[in-house]
Structures are given as structure tokens and as C-alpha cells.
């Protein structure tokens, strides 16, 4: 068997759907050169709403709510919540219920969060261990791109039996914004209480550090030394100029916390957390120098100061860059890590390596040839020549690997751990 034969590609594909939208905040002000000596622009809009007569106000409310109710559940509550967020910007004067709804609408926008792309998937088993017959239930995270090339996180659920039988549950037509609880200037708690199912929750940029995107979530089921389990994900926050690593921690499937990571190792992309401590420390993989895979250790989940490169480009398909995909998978033989290599014409291929279980700085074996790569029919896309993943799922000795094609859509492949190890060579 050669490396390209390890995985069987499935027929399931997830493609971007511009009809899926979410209501998110919209803000506006005057350019700095024209702001002096004028009331805030938000107050000017509120004053125009206050000046409406009753007939016009009622007609505007009908024009707003009739189509929005058809596309969004609880839209009135969402708009009233938005009004409450901007209330202090509106100047003096009370507003009645209908005026508050209209203000909320003027300070909101309907955003097609996956209109351009739906890619870079990560996957973990549902944390409660839910089973569907002999199948394992999972959460799949995806990076959606919409207007302005802004990335958000969208989710799916599904079932995998360990063989070629994979079911991805159809997503809800509704996209539901989380309720934002600001606990600190740099981190927030998101409460997804309005979502009736996981696929309805859309996590869009809410912190200044995320202004231009929440990118490439890498999920892991983490078990701490006290036995407490939680779903944790690292992702790249992009503010338009700088990228940095942040951490999403699931309190439960309805509540998540998001906060930046600190330390010299965190101002880069691609960090992925091991599913447990090793030697009493938290451990991550990353690609801090944009060329090699690094191993990072910390006594504090949120602070990462030091790291060491452990694996460098060796084969032609990874001459430009070598990086980890998602979090390592623990198997009997060690830590199984899927990797990405960048080669000619900036082509991205997927490979793998095996790390020592007790000392993951030791690379035991690696693939000399890629497992998945852009085929002739898959070389186009939003970004051509890219095959990429942010994580895989184990079921016994079988592995499910969701992967992105052309930074545009998502596909799936299944394979055997034994077959994968058989095509590796000693490092």
C-alpha cells in the first residue's frame, strides 16, 4: 500500500450556502475629520426615528418583521437586545417598544456567514459520549467566510460508525447569534440559549482582536488531571493587521468562553492542544516560525512562553512549510498527528507523523508521501491547490478525516490507523 491509498474519500461534501444568515451588530460613526462639534451619528439616527409619525412607524415595523420572522427565530428579542447595547449612544429621550425595535434594526445587519466558503473543519466526539447504535456522535466545526472576507465559526452534528457510513445532520435554516456577556475587556462569555440545535449557533467576531475573523478552530476533548472533561478549541484571531492565538472553552454546548492566549509563542497561527497534560504540563503543537512544527509546554493553559521545533521539512511536498493540522490523537503506539506540507505553486498536502507518548518532542515516524492532496478535479477553488484539515476523529482503530478543498468546501475521508502507520518511515 502507498500513502495515497490509505484513505477512502466519501461522497459527502459540505458547500457554502448563502441563504444561511445571522443577525449581528452593525455600527457606524462619522469620519474623524467630520466628527467634531456634532452629536454622535447614532443619536442622529435615533432622533429621526423619534420624529416618525405613528402610521409610518407601524408600516416600518411590518416591513421589518414580516420577512425577518420568516428567516430568524426570536428576532424581536435579538433586536431589543441590540437596542440595549447601544442605548447610551442615543442621547436624551425615551423610546417606546416599537421605536426600540427600529433602533435595534438600524444597528444590526443580516450577515450571510458562509456565503463564500465553508472549510477547514475540525471534529470531536460529543462530550457526553452519546452513541447512535454502534456509531459515535460528533460535533464538526467549520470556518465560514462571508462579506468582507470575515471568518466565523459554524457547527454541525453527525454520526460515524467507524466504516464508510457517515451521516452529517442537515443544518437548521436558522442562524442564531449568541448573547454576549462581557466579563473583561479581553474575554467574553457567549450564551447560545436561543439555539435549539448546535448547527444554529454562529460565533462571529466579537472582540477587537477578532475584528476581521475567527479562523481555523481546532477542537479537542480535553481531560484534566482531576478528571474534568471539556471541549476546548484554539483558533486564530485576526484584527486586519495582526494574527494571534485565542482559546474557546465550552462550559457546555450552550455556553462558551473566548479569551486571548498570552506569551511569546502565541502571536502566530496553528496552535493545537494535546487532549491531556503530559508530565503535569499543558502541551501544544504549533508552527511558530512558519516552517517547522514546534512543541510548546506550559503550566498555565493561557500562557505560552517557550517552545522547541521538533520536525522540519524533509520531503519535496513540504519544502516550503510543515505544520500540524489539528490536535494529536492518542493511540497505543503514541500520538498520531496529521500534518500539512506546502510545496510547489503553494500547494497544500496532508501527511502524518507519530510522536512518542511520554516524550512528544521525539518524532518516531512520518509519511514520506502525502495522504491527501489536490487532485486534478480539485485544483480550483477560492484558494487553488489547497487540501487542509483542522482535526480528525478516532473510532477504535479507524480514523475519520474531514478536510477542506481549495479553501472553499469540505469533504471527508476514512482510513485505518494500521494502514496509516504502515506507510510511515522512521524519522
Short mmCIF file of N, CA and C in Angstrom, two decimals, residues 32-114:
data_model
loop_
_atom_site.label_atom_id
_atom_site.label_comp_id
_atom_site.label_asym_id
_atom_site.label_seq_id
_atom_site.Cartn_x
_atom_site.Cartn_y
_atom_site.Cartn_z
N UNK A 32 -13.37 60.81 11.35
CA UNK A 32 -12.79 61.69 12.37
C UNK A 32 -12.78 63.16 11.95
N UNK A 33 -12.53 63.40 10.67
CA UNK A 33 -12.42 64.79 10.21
C UNK A 33 -13.75 65.52 10.26
N UNK A 34 -14.85 64.79 10.38
CA UNK A 34 -16.18 65.41 10.37
C UNK A 34 -16.95 65.18 11.67
N UNK A 35 -16.29 64.68 12.70
CA UNK A 35 -17.00 64.33 13.93
C UNK A 35 -17.05 65.47 14.93
N UNK A 36 -16.10 66.37 14.91
CA UNK A 36 -16.03 67.43 15.92
C UNK A 36 -17.24 68.34 15.86
N UNK A 37 -17.79 68.63 17.03
CA UNK A 37 -18.88 69.58 17.14
C UNK A 37 -20.23 69.05 16.73
N UNK A 38 -20.35 67.76 16.50
CA UNK A 38 -21.63 67.17 16.08
C UNK A 38 -22.07 66.13 17.10
N UNK A 39 -23.36 65.97 17.30
CA UNK A 39 -23.83 64.85 18.12
C UNK A 39 -23.41 63.53 17.48
N UNK A 40 -23.29 62.46 18.25
CA UNK A 40 -22.94 61.17 17.66
C UNK A 40 -23.91 60.78 16.54
N UNK A 41 -23.41 60.10 15.55
CA UNK A 41 -24.25 59.70 14.42
C UNK A 41 -25.38 58.79 14.89
N UNK A 42 -25.11 57.96 15.91
CA UNK A 42 -26.16 57.11 16.45
C UNK A 42 -27.33 57.94 16.98
N UNK A 43 -27.02 59.04 17.64
CA UNK A 43 -28.08 59.91 18.15
C UNK A 43 -28.87 60.52 17.01
N UNK A 44 -28.20 60.88 15.92
CA UNK A 44 -28.91 61.46 14.77
C UNK A 44 -29.93 60.47 14.20
N UNK A 45 -29.55 59.19 14.14
CA UNK A 45 -30.49 58.18 13.63
C UNK A 45 -31.65 58.01 14.60
N UNK A 46 -31.35 57.97 15.91
CA UNK A 46 -32.42 57.82 16.90
C UNK A 46 -33.38 59.01 16.84
N UNK A 47 -32.87 60.19 16.64
CA UNK A 47 -33.73 61.38 16.56
C UNK A 47 -34.66 61.28 15.34
N UNK A 48 -34.16 60.76 14.24
CA UNK A 48 -35.01 60.59 13.05
C UNK A 48 -36.12 59.58 13.32
N UNK A 49 -35.81 58.56 14.09
CA UNK A 49 -36.84 57.56 14.43
C UNK A 49 -37.88 58.20 15.35
N UNK A 50 -37.44 59.00 16.31
CA UNK A 50 -38.37 59.66 17.23
C UNK A 50 -39.33 60.58 16.47
N UNK A 51 -38.88 61.13 15.35
CA UNK A 51 -39.69 62.09 14.61
C UNK A 51 -40.74 61.43 13.71
N UNK A 52 -40.72 60.12 13.59
CA UNK A 52 -41.69 59.44 12.72
C UNK A 52 -43.10 59.55 13.29
N UNK A 53 -44.09 59.64 12.43
CA UNK A 53 -45.47 59.58 12.92
C UNK A 53 -45.86 58.13 13.12
N UNK A 54 -46.99 57.92 13.81
CA UNK A 54 -47.41 56.57 14.19
C UNK A 54 -47.64 55.69 12.97
N UNK A 55 -48.23 56.24 11.92
CA UNK A 55 -48.52 55.43 10.73
C UNK A 55 -47.25 54.92 10.08
N UNK A 56 -46.27 55.80 9.92
CA UNK A 56 -45.01 55.39 9.31
C UNK A 56 -44.27 54.39 10.19
N UNK A 57 -44.31 54.60 11.49
CA UNK A 57 -43.62 53.69 12.40
C UNK A 57 -44.23 52.30 12.30
N UNK A 58 -45.54 52.22 12.26
CA UNK A 58 -46.21 50.91 12.16
C UNK A 58 -45.88 50.23 10.84
N UNK A 59 -45.83 51.01 9.76
CA UNK A 59 -45.51 50.42 8.46
C UNK A 59 -44.06 49.91 8.43
N UNK A 60 -43.15 50.67 8.99
CA UNK A 60 -41.76 50.24 9.03
C UNK A 60 -41.59 48.97 9.85
N UNK A 61 -42.32 48.87 10.96
CA UNK A 61 -42.25 47.68 11.79
C UNK A 61 -42.74 46.45 11.01
N UNK A 62 -43.82 46.62 10.25
CA UNK A 62 -44.34 45.50 9.46
C UNK A 62 -43.34 45.10 8.37
N UNK A 63 -42.76 46.09 7.68
CA UNK A 63 -41.79 45.79 6.63
C UNK A 63 -40.54 45.10 7.20
N UNK A 64 -40.22 45.40 8.43
CA UNK A 64 -39.07 44.78 9.07
C UNK A 64 -39.37 43.35 9.52
N UNK A 65 -40.43 43.18 10.28
CA UNK A 65 -40.64 41.92 10.98
C UNK A 65 -41.22 40.81 10.10
N UNK A 66 -42.04 41.16 9.11
CA UNK A 66 -42.66 40.11 8.29
C UNK A 66 -41.62 39.22 7.63
N UNK A 67 -40.63 39.76 6.90
CA UNK A 67 -39.62 38.87 6.31
C UNK A 67 -38.62 38.33 7.33
N UNK A 68 -38.29 39.12 8.35
CA UNK A 68 -37.28 38.67 9.30
C UNK A 68 -37.79 37.51 10.17
N UNK A 69 -39.07 37.52 10.51
CA UNK A 69 -39.62 36.41 11.28
C UNK A 69 -39.59 35.11 10.50
N UNK A 70 -39.69 35.22 9.18
CA UNK A 70 -39.65 34.01 8.35
C UNK A 70 -38.26 33.40 8.31
N UNK A 71 -37.23 34.20 8.56
CA UNK A 71 -35.85 33.71 8.46
C UNK A 71 -35.16 33.53 9.80
N UNK A 72 -35.68 34.17 10.85
CA UNK A 72 -34.98 34.16 12.13
C UNK A 72 -35.96 33.97 13.28
N UNK A 73 -35.61 33.05 14.16
CA UNK A 73 -36.42 32.82 15.35
C UNK A 73 -36.10 33.90 16.39
N UNK A 74 -37.10 34.37 17.12
CA UNK A 74 -36.92 35.33 18.21
C UNK A 74 -36.25 36.62 17.75
N UNK A 75 -36.56 37.06 16.54
CA UNK A 75 -35.87 38.23 16.01
C UNK A 75 -36.17 39.48 16.83
N UNK A 76 -37.38 39.56 17.40
CA UNK A 76 -37.69 40.73 18.22
C UNK A 76 -36.76 40.83 19.42
N UNK A 77 -36.52 39.68 20.08
CA UNK A 77 -35.62 39.70 21.24
C UNK A 77 -34.20 40.08 20.84
N UNK A 78 -33.76 39.61 19.67
CA UNK A 78 -32.42 39.95 19.19
C UNK A 78 -32.31 41.45 18.96
N UNK A 79 -33.32 42.05 18.34
CA UNK A 79 -33.27 43.48 18.05
C UNK A 79 -33.37 44.32 19.31
N UNK A 80 -34.20 43.90 20.25
CA UNK A 80 -34.30 44.63 21.51
C UNK A 80 -33.00 44.53 22.31
N UNK A 81 -32.35 43.40 22.22
CA UNK A 81 -31.06 43.24 22.89
C UNK A 81 -30.03 44.18 22.27
N UNK A 82 -30.09 44.31 20.96
CA UNK A 82 -29.16 45.23 20.29
C UNK A 82 -29.44 46.68 20.69
N UNK A 83 -30.72 47.04 20.81
CA UNK A 83 -31.07 48.38 21.28
C UNK A 83 -30.44 48.63 22.65
N UNK A 84 -30.54 47.65 23.54
CA UNK A 84 -29.99 47.83 24.89
C UNK A 84 -28.48 48.05 24.85
N UNK A 85 -27.80 47.43 23.87
CA UNK A 85 -26.35 47.57 23.77
C UNK A 85 -25.94 48.97 23.33
N UNK A 86 -26.79 49.66 22.55
CA UNK A 86 -26.42 50.99 22.03
C UNK A 86 -27.17 52.11 22.74
N UNK A 87 -27.97 51.78 23.74
CA UNK A 87 -28.83 52.78 24.37
C UNK A 87 -28.07 54.02 24.82
N UNK A 88 -26.88 53.87 25.37
CA UNK A 88 -26.14 55.01 25.90
C UNK A 88 -25.63 55.94 24.81
N UNK A 89 -25.67 55.51 23.55
CA UNK A 89 -25.18 56.35 22.45
C UNK A 89 -26.28 57.22 21.83
N UNK A 90 -27.53 57.06 22.31
CA UNK A 90 -28.67 57.62 21.58
C UNK A 90 -29.11 58.99 22.05
N UNK A 91 -28.48 59.52 23.09
CA UNK A 91 -28.86 60.84 23.56
C UNK A 91 -30.10 60.80 24.43
N UNK A 92 -30.56 61.97 24.88
CA UNK A 92 -31.70 62.04 25.80
C UNK A 92 -33.01 61.69 25.09
N UNK A 93 -33.98 61.28 25.91
CA UNK A 93 -35.30 60.97 25.38
C UNK A 93 -35.59 59.49 25.41
N UNK A 94 -36.79 59.16 25.92
CA UNK A 94 -37.20 57.76 26.00
C UNK A 94 -37.74 57.28 24.66
N UNK A 95 -37.65 55.98 24.42
CA UNK A 95 -38.20 55.35 23.22
C UNK A 95 -39.21 54.29 23.64
N UNK A 96 -40.33 54.21 22.91
CA UNK A 96 -41.29 53.16 23.23
C UNK A 96 -40.84 51.84 22.60
N UNK A 97 -41.63 50.80 22.80
CA UNK A 97 -41.25 49.45 22.37
C UNK A 97 -40.98 49.38 20.87
N UNK A 98 -41.87 49.95 20.07
CA UNK A 98 -41.69 49.89 18.62
C UNK A 98 -40.47 50.68 18.17
N UNK A 99 -40.24 51.82 18.79
CA UNK A 99 -39.05 52.61 18.45
C UNK A 99 -37.77 51.86 18.81
N UNK A 100 -37.80 51.15 19.93
CA UNK A 100 -36.63 50.35 20.32
C UNK A 100 -36.36 49.25 19.29
N UNK A 101 -37.42 48.61 18.80
CA UNK A 101 -37.25 47.60 17.76
C UNK A 101 -36.59 48.20 16.51
N UNK A 102 -37.05 49.37 16.11
CA UNK A 102 -36.50 50.01 14.92
C UNK A 102 -35.04 50.41 15.13
N UNK A 103 -34.72 50.94 16.30
CA UNK A 103 -33.33 51.28 16.59
C UNK A 103 -32.47 50.02 16.52
N UNK A 104 -32.94 48.93 17.14
CA UNK A 104 -32.20 47.68 17.09
C UNK A 104 -31.94 47.23 15.67
N UNK A 105 -32.93 47.44 14.78
CA UNK A 105 -32.78 47.05 13.38
C UNK A 105 -31.76 47.91 12.65
N UNK A 106 -31.74 49.21 12.94
CA UNK A 106 -30.78 50.09 12.27
C UNK A 106 -29.34 49.81 12.71
N UNK A 107 -29.19 49.23 13.88
CA UNK A 107 -27.86 48.92 14.40
C UNK A 107 -27.54 47.42 14.29
N UNK A 108 -28.23 46.75 13.38
CA UNK A 108 -27.99 45.33 13.12
C UNK A 108 -27.85 45.13 11.62
N UNK A 109 -27.28 43.99 11.24
CA UNK A 109 -27.24 43.62 9.84
C UNK A 109 -27.48 42.12 9.72
N UNK A 110 -28.07 41.72 8.62
CA UNK A 110 -28.25 40.31 8.31
C UNK A 110 -27.02 39.88 7.52
N UNK A 111 -26.29 38.93 8.06
CA UNK A 111 -24.98 38.58 7.52
C UNK A 111 -24.97 37.13 7.05
N UNK A 112 -24.61 36.92 5.76
CA UNK A 112 -24.51 35.57 5.20
C UNK A 112 -23.12 35.03 5.55
N UNK A 113 -23.03 34.32 6.66
CA UNK A 113 -21.74 33.98 7.26
C UNK A 113 -20.98 32.90 6.51
N UNK A 114 -21.62 32.16 5.61
CA UNK A 114 -20.90 31.14 4.84
C UNK A 114 -21.19 31.30 3.35
#
